[in-house]
Short mmCIF file of C-alpha atoms in Angstrom, two decimals:
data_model
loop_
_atom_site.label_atom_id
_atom_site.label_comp_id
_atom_site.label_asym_id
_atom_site.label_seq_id
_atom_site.Cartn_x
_atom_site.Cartn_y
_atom_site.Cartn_z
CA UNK A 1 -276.39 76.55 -39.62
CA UNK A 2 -277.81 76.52 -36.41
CA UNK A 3 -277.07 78.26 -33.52
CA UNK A 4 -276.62 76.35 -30.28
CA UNK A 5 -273.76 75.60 -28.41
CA UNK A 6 -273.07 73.01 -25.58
CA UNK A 7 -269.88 73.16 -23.02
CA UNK A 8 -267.48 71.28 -22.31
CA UNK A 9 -267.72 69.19 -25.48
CA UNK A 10 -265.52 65.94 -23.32
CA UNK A 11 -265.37 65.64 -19.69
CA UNK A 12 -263.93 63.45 -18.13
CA UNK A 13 -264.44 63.77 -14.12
CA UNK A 14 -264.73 61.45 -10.85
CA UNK A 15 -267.17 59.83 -8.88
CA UNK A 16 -269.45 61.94 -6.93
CA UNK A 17 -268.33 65.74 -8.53
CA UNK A 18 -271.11 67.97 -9.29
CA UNK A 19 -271.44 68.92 -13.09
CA UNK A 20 -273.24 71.41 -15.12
CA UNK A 21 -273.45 71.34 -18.58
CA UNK A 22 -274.12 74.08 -20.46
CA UNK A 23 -276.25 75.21 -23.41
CA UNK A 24 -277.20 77.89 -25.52
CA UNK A 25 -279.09 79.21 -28.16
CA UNK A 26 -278.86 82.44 -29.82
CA UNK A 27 -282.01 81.91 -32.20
CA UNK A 28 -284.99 83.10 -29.32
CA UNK A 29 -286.53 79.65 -29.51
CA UNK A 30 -288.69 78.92 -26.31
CA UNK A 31 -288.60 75.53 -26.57
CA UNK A 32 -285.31 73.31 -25.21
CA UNK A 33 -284.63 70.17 -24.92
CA UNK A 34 -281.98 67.60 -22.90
CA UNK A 35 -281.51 64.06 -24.58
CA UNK A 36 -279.29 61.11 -23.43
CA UNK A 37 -277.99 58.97 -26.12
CA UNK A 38 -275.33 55.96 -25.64
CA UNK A 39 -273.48 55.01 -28.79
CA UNK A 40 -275.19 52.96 -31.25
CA UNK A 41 -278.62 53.48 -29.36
CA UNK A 42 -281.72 55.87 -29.72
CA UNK A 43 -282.21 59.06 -28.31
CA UNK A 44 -284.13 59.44 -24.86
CA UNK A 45 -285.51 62.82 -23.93
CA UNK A 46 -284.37 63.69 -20.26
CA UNK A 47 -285.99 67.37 -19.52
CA UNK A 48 -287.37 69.87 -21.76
CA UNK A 49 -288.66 73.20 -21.20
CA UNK A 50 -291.44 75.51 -23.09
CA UNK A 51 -290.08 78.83 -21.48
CA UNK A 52 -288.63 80.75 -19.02
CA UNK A 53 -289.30 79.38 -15.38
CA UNK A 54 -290.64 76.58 -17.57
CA UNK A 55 -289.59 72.63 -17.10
CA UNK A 56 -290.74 68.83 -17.44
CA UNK A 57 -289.18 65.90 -16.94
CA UNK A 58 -288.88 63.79 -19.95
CA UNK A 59 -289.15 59.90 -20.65
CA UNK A 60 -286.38 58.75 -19.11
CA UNK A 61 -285.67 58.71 -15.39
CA UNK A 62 -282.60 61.35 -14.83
CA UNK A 63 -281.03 62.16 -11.90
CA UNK A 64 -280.37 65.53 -13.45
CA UNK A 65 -281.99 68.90 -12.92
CA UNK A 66 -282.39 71.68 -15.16
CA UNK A 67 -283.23 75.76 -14.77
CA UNK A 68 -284.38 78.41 -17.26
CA UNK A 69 -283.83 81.32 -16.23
CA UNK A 70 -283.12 83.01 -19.21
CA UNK A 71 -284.58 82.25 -22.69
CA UNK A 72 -281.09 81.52 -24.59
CA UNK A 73 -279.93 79.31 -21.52
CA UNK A 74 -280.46 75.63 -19.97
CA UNK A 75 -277.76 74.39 -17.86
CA UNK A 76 -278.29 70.55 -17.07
CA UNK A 77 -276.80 69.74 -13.84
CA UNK A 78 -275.61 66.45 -11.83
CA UNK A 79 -275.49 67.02 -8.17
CA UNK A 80 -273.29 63.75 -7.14
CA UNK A 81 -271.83 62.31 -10.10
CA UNK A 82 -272.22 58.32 -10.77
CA UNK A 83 -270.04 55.92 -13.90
CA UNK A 84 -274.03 55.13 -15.04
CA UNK A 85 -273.89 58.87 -16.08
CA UNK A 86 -271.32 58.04 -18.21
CA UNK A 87 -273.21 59.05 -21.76
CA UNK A 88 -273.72 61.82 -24.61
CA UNK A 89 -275.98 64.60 -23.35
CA UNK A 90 -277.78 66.52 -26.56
CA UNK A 91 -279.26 69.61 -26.08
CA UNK A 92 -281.66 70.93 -28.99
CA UNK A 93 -284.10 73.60 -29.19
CA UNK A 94 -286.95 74.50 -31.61
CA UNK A 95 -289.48 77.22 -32.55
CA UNK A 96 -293.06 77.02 -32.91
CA UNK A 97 -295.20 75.50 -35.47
CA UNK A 98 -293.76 73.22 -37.61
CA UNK A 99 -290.05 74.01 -37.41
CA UNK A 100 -287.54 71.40 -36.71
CA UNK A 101 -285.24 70.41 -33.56
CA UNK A 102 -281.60 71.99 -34.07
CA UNK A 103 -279.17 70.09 -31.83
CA UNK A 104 -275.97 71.28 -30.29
CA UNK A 105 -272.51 69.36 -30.72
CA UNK A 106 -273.02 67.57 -27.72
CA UNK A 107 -271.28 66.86 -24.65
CA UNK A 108 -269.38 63.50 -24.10
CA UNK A 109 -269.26 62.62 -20.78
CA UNK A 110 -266.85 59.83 -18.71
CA UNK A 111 -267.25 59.18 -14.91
CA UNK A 112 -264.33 57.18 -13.36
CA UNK B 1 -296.86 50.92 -28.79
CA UNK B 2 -293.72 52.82 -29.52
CA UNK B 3 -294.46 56.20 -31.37
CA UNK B 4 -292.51 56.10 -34.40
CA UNK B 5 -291.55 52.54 -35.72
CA UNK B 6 -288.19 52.21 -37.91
CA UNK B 7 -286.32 49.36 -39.19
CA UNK B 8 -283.56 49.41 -38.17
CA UNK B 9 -281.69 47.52 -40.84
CA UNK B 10 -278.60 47.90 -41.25
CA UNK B 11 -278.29 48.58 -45.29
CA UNK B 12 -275.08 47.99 -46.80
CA UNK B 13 -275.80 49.14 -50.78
CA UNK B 14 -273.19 49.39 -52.99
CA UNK B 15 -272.20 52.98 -54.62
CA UNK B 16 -274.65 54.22 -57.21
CA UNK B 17 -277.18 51.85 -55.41
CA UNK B 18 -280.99 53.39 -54.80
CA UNK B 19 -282.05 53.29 -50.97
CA UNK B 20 -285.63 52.81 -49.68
CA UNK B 21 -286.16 54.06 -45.90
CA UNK B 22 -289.54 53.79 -44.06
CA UNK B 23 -291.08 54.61 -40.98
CA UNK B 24 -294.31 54.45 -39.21
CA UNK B 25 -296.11 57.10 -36.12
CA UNK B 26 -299.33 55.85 -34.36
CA UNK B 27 -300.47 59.50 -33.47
CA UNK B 28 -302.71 60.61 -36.09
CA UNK B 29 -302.28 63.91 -34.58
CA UNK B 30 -299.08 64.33 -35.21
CA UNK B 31 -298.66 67.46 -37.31
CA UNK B 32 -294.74 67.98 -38.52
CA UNK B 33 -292.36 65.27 -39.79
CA UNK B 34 -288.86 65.27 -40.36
CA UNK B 35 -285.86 63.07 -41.66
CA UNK B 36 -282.34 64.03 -39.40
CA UNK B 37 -278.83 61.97 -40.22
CA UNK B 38 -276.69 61.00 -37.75
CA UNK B 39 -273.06 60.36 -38.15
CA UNK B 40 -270.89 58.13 -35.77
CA UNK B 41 -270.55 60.33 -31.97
CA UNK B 42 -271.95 63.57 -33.65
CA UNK B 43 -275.26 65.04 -33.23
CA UNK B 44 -277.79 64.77 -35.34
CA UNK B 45 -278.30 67.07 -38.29
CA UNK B 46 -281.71 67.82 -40.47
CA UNK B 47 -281.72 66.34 -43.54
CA UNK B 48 -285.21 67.48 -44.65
CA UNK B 49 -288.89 68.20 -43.77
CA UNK B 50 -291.30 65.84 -45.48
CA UNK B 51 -294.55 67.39 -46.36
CA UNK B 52 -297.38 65.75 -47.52
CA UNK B 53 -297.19 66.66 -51.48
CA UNK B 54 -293.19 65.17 -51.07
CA UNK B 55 -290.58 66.92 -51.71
CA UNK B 56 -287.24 66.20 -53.01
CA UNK B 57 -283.66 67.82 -52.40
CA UNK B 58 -281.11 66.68 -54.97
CA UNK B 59 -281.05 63.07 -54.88
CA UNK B 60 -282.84 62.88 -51.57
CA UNK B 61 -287.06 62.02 -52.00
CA UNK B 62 -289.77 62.44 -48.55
CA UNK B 63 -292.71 61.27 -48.85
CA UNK B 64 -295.85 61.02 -46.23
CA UNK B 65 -298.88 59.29 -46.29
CA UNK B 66 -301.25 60.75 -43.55
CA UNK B 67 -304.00 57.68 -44.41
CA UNK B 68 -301.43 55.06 -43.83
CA UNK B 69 -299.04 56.98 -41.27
CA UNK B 70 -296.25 56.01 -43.06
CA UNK B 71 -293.10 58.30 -44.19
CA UNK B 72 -290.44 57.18 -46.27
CA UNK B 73 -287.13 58.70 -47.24
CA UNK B 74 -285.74 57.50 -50.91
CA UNK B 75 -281.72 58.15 -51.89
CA UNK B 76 -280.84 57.77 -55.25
CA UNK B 77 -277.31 57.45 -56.46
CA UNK B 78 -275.48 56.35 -52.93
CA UNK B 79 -272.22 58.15 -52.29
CA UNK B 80 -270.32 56.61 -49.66
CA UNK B 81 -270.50 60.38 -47.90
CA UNK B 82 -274.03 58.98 -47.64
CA UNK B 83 -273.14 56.09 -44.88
CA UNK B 84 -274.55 57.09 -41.32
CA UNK B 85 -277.32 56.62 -39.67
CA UNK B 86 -281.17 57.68 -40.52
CA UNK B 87 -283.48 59.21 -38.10
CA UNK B 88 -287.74 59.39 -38.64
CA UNK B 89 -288.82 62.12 -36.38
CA UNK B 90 -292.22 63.18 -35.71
CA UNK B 91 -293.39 66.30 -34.14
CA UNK B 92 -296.59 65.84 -32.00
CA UNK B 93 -297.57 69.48 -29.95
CA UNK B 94 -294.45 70.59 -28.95
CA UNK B 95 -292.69 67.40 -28.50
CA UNK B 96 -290.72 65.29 -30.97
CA UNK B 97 -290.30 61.23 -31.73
CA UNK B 98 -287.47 59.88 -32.86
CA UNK B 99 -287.52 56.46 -34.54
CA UNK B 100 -284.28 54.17 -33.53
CA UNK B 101 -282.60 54.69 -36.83
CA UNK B 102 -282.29 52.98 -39.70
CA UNK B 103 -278.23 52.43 -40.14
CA UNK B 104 -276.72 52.76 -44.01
CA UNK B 105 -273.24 51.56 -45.19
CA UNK B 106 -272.33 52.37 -48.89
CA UNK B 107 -270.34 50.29 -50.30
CA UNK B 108 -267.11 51.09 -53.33
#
């Protein structure tokens, strides 16, 4: 089983609050991910990052930021929060070569 | 052109039923390939690698076809634990693909 764990698993919070979510691996991998996924639809990568002090933006337009400062850790943040943020956020993370993703639980999110 | 193409479907097989899945990439780069499942709301979960010799896991069967760029996922025996959703994913450099899904419903 891997090892990665995203916080809060539900929020549910109003217009225009700042949110971080949080998420961590305990396996060293360098590589992280942030996906967006609405029910019933495909994944769409939102930021990744490679390494420490490391990050891209992905495919899909976010109005999120990340940071790594630390290997195990990639907070994804929303400075002003809007209802079309209302989605699940995925984090994942994978080694090198020709290992797999591993995905957290996920992190529902509602904005009223 | 999308990077991995996947119908998809939805299946509805009945129990006992044998289940074809493919899936197409158009980077003939693309070095690692993997089939995840995906239940309703959760995240999704490896189900296996593929390599290119295939491989099988119980009554699961991968199989790639560099030439043709074409992986396929076979299930033999449905059990309705078996009913979610079927993600082709592709690893290209350091990045991975996900196809849209392929949806499965096993039937009693």
């Amino acid at each position: 089983e891997a090892d990665i764990y995203q916080t809060p698993r539900y929020l549910v919070i109003g217009t225009g609050k700042k949110i971080t979510l949080e998420c961590s691996q305990t396996m060293g991998h360098d590589k992280m991910y942030w996906y967006q996924q609405d029910p019933g639809m495909e994944l769409h990568l939102i930021h990744y990052s490679y390494g420490v002090n490391s990050t891209e933006k992905g495919d899909l337009s976010s109005e999120s930021t990340v940071s790594r400062i630390r290997t195990e850790h990639f907070p994804l943040t929303l400075e002003s929060a809007r209802p079309s943020h209302t989605s699940q956020y995925l984090c994942a993370s994978s080694d090198t070569g020709n290992q797999p993703q591993h995905f957290g639980d996920g992190t529902r999110l509602s904005i009223l | 052109r999308k990077e991995v193409e996947q119908d998809p479907g939805p299946f509805n097989v009945p129990e006992g039923a044998t289940v074809a899945f493919n899936c197409t990439y158009s980077n003939s780069a693309s070095q690692s390939f993997f089939w995840y499942r995906q239940d309703c709301r959760k995240e999704p979960k490896l189900l296996m690698s593929v390599y290119s010799s295939g491989n099988e896991d119980g009554r699961f069967t991968a199989q790639l076809n560099r030439a043709s760029q074409y992986i396929s996922l076979l299930i033999r025996d449905s059990k309705l634990s078996d009913s979610a959703t079927y993600l082709c994913v592709v690893k290209t450099g350091n990045q991975f693909y996900f196809g849209t899904g392929t949806s499965l419903t096993v039937i009693p």
